Short mmCIF file of C-alpha atoms in Angstrom, two decimals:
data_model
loop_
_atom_site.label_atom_id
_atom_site.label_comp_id
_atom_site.label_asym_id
_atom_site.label_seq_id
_atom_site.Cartn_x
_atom_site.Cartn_y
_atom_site.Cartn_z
CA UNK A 6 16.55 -106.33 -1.50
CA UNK A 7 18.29 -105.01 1.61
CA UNK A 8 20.23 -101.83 1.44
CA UNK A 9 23.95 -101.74 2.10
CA UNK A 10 24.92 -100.92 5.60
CA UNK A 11 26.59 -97.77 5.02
CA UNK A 12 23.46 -96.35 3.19
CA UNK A 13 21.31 -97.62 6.27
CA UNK A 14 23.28 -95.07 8.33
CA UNK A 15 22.76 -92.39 6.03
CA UNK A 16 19.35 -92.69 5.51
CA UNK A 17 18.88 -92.68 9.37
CA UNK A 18 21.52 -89.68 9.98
CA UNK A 19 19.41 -87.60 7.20
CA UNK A 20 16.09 -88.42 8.72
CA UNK A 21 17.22 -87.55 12.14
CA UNK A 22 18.96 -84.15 10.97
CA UNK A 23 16.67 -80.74 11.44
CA UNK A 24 15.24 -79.38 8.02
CA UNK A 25 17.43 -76.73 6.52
CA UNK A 26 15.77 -73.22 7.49
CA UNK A 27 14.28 -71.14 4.28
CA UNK A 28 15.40 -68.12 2.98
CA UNK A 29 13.35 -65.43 4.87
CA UNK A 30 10.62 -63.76 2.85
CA UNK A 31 10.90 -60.73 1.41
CA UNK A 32 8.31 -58.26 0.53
CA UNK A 33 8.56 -57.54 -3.59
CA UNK A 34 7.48 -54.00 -2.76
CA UNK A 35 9.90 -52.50 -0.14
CA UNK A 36 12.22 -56.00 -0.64
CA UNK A 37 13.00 -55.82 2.88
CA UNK A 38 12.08 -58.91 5.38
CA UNK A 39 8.62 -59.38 6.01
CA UNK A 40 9.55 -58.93 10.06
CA UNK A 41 10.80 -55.29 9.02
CA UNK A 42 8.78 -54.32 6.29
CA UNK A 43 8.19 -50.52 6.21
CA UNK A 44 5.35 -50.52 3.16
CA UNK A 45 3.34 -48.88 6.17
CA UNK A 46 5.51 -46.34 6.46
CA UNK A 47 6.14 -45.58 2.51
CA UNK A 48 4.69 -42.66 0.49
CA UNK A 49 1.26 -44.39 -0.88
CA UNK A 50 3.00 -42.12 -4.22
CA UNK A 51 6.68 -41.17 -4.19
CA UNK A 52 7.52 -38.12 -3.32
CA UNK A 53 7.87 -35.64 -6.84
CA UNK A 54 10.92 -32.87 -6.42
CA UNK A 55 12.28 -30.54 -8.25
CA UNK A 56 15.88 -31.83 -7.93
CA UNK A 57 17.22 -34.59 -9.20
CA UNK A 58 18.62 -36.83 -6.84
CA UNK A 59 21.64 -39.54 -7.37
CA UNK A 60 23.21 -42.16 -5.04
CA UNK A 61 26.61 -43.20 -5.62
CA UNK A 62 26.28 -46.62 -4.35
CA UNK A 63 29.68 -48.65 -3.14
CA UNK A 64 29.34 -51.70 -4.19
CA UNK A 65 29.99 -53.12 -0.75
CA UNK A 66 27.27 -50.75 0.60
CA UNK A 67 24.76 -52.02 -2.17
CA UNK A 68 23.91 -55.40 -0.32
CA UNK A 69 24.11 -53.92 3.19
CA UNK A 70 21.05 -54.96 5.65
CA UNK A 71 20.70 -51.16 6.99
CA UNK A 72 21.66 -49.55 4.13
CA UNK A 73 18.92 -46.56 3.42
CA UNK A 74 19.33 -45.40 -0.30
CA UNK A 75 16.95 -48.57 -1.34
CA UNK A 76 14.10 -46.76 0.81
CA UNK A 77 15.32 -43.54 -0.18
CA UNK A 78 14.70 -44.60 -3.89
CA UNK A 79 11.38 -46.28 -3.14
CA UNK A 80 10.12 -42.51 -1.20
CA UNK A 81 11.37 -40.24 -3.98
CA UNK A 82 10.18 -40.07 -7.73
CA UNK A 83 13.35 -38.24 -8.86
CA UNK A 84 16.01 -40.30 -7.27
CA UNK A 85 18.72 -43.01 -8.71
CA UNK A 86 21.45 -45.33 -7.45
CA UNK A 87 24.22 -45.77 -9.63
CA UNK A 88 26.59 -49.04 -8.00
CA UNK A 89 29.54 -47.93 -8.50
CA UNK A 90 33.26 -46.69 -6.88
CA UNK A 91 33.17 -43.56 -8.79
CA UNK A 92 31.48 -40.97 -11.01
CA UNK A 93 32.79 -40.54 -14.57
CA UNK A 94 32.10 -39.45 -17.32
CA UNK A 95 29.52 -41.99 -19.36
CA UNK A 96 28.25 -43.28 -16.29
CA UNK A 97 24.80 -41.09 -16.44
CA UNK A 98 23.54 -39.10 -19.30
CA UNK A 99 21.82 -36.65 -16.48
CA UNK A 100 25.67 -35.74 -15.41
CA UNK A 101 27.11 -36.28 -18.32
CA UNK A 102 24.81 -32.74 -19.95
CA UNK A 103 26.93 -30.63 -16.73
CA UNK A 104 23.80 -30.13 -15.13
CA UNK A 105 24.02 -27.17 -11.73
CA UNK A 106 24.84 -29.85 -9.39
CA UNK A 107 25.81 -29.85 -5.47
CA UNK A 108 27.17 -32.84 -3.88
CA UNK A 109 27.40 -34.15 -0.43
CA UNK A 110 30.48 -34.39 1.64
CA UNK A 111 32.05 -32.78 4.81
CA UNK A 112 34.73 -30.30 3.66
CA UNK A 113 38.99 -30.63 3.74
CA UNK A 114 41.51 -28.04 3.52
CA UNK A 115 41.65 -29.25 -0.35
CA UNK A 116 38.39 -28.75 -1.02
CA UNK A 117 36.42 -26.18 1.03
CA UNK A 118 33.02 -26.38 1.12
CA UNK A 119 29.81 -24.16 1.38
CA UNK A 120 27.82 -24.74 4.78
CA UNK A 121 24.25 -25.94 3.79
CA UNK A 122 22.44 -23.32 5.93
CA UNK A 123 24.00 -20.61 4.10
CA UNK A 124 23.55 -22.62 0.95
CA UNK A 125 20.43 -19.81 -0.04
CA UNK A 126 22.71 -16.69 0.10
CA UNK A 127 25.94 -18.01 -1.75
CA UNK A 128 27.16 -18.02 -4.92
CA UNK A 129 26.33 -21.71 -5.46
CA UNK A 130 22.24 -20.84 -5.49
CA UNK A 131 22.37 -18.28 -7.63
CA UNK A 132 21.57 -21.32 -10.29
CA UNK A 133 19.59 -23.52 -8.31
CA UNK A 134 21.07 -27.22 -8.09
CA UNK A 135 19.06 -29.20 -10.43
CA UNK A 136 21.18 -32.12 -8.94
CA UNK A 137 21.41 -33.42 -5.69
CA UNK A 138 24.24 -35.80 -5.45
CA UNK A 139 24.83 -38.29 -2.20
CA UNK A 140 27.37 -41.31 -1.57
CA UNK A 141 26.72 -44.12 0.42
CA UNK A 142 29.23 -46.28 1.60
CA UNK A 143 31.69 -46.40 4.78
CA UNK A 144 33.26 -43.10 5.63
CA UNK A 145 36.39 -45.11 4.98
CA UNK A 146 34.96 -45.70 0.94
CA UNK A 147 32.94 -42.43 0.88
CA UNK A 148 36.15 -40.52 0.99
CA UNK A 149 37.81 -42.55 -1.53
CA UNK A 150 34.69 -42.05 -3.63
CA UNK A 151 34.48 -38.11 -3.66
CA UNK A 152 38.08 -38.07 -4.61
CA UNK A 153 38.02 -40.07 -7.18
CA UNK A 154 34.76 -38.66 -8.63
CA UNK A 155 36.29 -34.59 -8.05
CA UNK A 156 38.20 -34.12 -10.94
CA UNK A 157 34.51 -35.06 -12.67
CA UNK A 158 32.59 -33.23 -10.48
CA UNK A 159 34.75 -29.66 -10.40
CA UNK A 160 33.15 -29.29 -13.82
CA UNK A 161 29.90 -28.62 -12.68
CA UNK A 162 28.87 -29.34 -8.65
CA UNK A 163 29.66 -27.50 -5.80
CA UNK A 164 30.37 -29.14 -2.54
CA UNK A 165 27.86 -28.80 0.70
CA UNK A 166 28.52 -30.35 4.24
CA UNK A 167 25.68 -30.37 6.33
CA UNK A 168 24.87 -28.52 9.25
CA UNK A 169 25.74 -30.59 12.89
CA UNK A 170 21.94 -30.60 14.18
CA UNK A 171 22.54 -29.82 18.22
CA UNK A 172 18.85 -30.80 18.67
CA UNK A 173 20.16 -35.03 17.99
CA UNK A 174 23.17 -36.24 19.86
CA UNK A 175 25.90 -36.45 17.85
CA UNK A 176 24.26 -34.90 14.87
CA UNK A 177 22.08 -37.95 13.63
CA UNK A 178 18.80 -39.61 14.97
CA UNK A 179 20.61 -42.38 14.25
CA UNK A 180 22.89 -41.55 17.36
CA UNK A 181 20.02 -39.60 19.60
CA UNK A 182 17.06 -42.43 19.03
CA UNK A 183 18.91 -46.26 18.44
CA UNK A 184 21.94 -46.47 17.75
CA UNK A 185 22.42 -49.13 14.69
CA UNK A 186 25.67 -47.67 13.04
CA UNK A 187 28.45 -46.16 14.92
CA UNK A 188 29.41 -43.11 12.83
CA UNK A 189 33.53 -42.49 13.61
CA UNK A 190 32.58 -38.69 14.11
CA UNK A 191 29.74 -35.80 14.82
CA UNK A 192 27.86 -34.90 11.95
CA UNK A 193 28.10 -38.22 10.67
CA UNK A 194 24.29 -39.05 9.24
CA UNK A 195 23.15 -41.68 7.25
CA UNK A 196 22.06 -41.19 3.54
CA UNK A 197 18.90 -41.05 3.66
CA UNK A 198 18.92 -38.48 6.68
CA UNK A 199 21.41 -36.09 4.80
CA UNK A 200 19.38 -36.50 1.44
CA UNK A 201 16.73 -35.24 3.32
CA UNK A 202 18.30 -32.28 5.31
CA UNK A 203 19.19 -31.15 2.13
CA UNK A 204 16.13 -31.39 0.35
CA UNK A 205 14.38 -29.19 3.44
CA UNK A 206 16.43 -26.18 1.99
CA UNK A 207 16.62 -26.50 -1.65
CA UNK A 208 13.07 -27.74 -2.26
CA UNK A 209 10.02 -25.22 -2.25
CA UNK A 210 7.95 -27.04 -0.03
CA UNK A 211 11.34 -28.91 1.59
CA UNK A 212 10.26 -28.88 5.54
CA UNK A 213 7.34 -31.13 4.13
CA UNK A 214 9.54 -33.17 2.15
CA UNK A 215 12.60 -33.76 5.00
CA UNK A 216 9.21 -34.22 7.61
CA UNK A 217 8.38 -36.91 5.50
CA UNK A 218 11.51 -38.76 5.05
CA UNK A 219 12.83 -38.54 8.71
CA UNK A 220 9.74 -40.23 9.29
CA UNK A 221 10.29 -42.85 7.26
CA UNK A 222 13.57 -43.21 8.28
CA UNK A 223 12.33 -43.13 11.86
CA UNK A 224 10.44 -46.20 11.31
CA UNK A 225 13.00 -48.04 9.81
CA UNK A 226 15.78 -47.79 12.38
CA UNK A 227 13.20 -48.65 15.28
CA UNK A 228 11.59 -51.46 13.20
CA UNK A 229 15.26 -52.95 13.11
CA UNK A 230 16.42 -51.87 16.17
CA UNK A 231 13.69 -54.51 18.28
CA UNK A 232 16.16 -57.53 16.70
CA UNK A 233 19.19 -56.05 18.11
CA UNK A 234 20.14 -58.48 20.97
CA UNK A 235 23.15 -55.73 22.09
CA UNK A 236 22.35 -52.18 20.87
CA UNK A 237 25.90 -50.33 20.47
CA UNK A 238 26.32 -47.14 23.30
CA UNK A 239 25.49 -43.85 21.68
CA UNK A 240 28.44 -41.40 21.45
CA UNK A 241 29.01 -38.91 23.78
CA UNK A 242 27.20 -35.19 22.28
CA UNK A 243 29.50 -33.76 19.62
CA UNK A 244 32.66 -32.06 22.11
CA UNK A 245 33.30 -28.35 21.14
CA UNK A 246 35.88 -28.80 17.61
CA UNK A 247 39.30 -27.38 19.36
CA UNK A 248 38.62 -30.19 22.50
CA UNK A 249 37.51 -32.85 19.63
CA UNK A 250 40.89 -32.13 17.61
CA UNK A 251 42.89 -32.01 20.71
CA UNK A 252 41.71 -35.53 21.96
CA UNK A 253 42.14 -37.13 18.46
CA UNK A 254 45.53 -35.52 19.11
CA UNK A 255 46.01 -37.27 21.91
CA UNK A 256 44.84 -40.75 21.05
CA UNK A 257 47.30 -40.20 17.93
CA UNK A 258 50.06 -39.75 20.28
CA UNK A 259 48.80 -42.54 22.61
CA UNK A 260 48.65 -45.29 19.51
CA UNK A 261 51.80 -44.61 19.04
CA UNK A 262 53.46 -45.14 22.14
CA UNK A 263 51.88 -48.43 22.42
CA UNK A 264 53.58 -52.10 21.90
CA UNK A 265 52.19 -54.77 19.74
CA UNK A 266 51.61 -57.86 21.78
CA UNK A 267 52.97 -60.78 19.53
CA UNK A 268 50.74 -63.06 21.20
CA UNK A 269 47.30 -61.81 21.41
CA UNK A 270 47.68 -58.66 19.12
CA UNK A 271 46.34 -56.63 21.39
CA UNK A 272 48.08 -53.31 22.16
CA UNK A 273 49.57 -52.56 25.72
CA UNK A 274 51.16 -49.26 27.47
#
């Protein structure tokens, strides 16, 4: 029995149409592609520490190709990711006991916060942080994040901003080495490089600890960074804070001056 014309043509169109590509594989252990897997690179054991280490993970963030806490989680025993937009009571039982806690963020005029290098000699240490608490998201969601988590967190943490390290420009290898994330300011790092900064101070044998992450993360960003087909332009080294404040000043003044184009969008003097 012949087929009908019409299902002639689709038979032949299907036949003469490419395969559909597979899903790329993914290794089970460091569930990253196999092209980038960084089981090499991991802790044969994870790391043990002291602290206890949580990730407030946006959930935008969570699925995010270059996101770091998934490694970071993978390298230390003591760490968790909680996906979530804020931190609440009921949301972890650790937390939820009040433990001595610091938490990650740059400071505001709102809420000041204590410099991690002098983190040893203020008030904050004299009961060590049993908690180490980090957000990951966009700078954009990370602020939202602290603020909505503060009125938990004033209970019991104590906020730390991290030191600007003048050795990487910028502030991050991520800037100094390959440049995978633009961060909007200096002192921007990623997660997994500020979890680790931190640890180097509040751990006893920290320098070992942060060695061994930075490493890790090392690995990672120049693994990824061979499939970049246009790497973005590093930014300029961190400008001294009055000349960084005075050009945001003027680029505020600048935006505003400037016409819409009801065309294209596009602004023009």
């Amino acid at each position: 029995m012949m087929e009908p014309e019409e299902d002639i043509r689709s038979s032949e169109s299907a036949a003469a149409d490419p395969p559909p590509r597979g899903a790329r594989p993914i290794c089970s252990n460091c569930t990253r592609p196999g092209p980038v897997c960084l089981c090499h690179s991991l802790p044969a054991q994870p790391i043990k520490t002291q602290t206890q280490i949580i990730i407030l993970h946006h959930p935008h963030e969570a699925n995010h190709k270059l996101s770091t806490t998934p490694i970071l989680t993978k390298c230390l025993s003591n760490s968790t990711a909680i996906v979530a937009r804020k931190l609440k009571p009921g949301l972890s039982p650790l937390l939820d006991q009040s433990p001595p806690a610091i938490y990650l963020f740059p400071p505001t005029k709102a809420s000041p916060a204590v410099s991690l290098s002098d983190l040893p000699s203020s008030p904050v240490s004299k009961h060590s942080p049993r908690v180490l608490i980090a957000f990951d998201a966009t700078w954009k969601h990370a602020r939202e994040m602290v603020k909505a988590s503060e009125g938990f967190l004033s209970t019991f943490a104590s906020r730390v901003c991290l030191d600007v390290d003048e050795s990487a420009s910028g502030g991050s290898i991520y800037d100094s080495e390959l440049v995978l994330r633009k961060e909007p300011f200096g002192g921007c790092v990623s997660t997994m490089e500020a979890v680790a900064r931190a640890l180097g101070v509040i751990e006893p044998n920290g320098v070992e600890i942060e060695a061994r992450l930075i490493r890790v993360l090392r690995d990672m960003v120049a693994s990824q960074a061979r499939y970049l087909k246009t790497p973005a332009k590093p930014r300029p080294k961190l400008l001294k804070k009055g000349k960084e404040k005075q050009r945001l000043k003027n680029e505020s003044k600048s935006e505003s001056v400037a016409e819409s184009d009801p065309i294209s969008g596009h602004r023009q003097l």
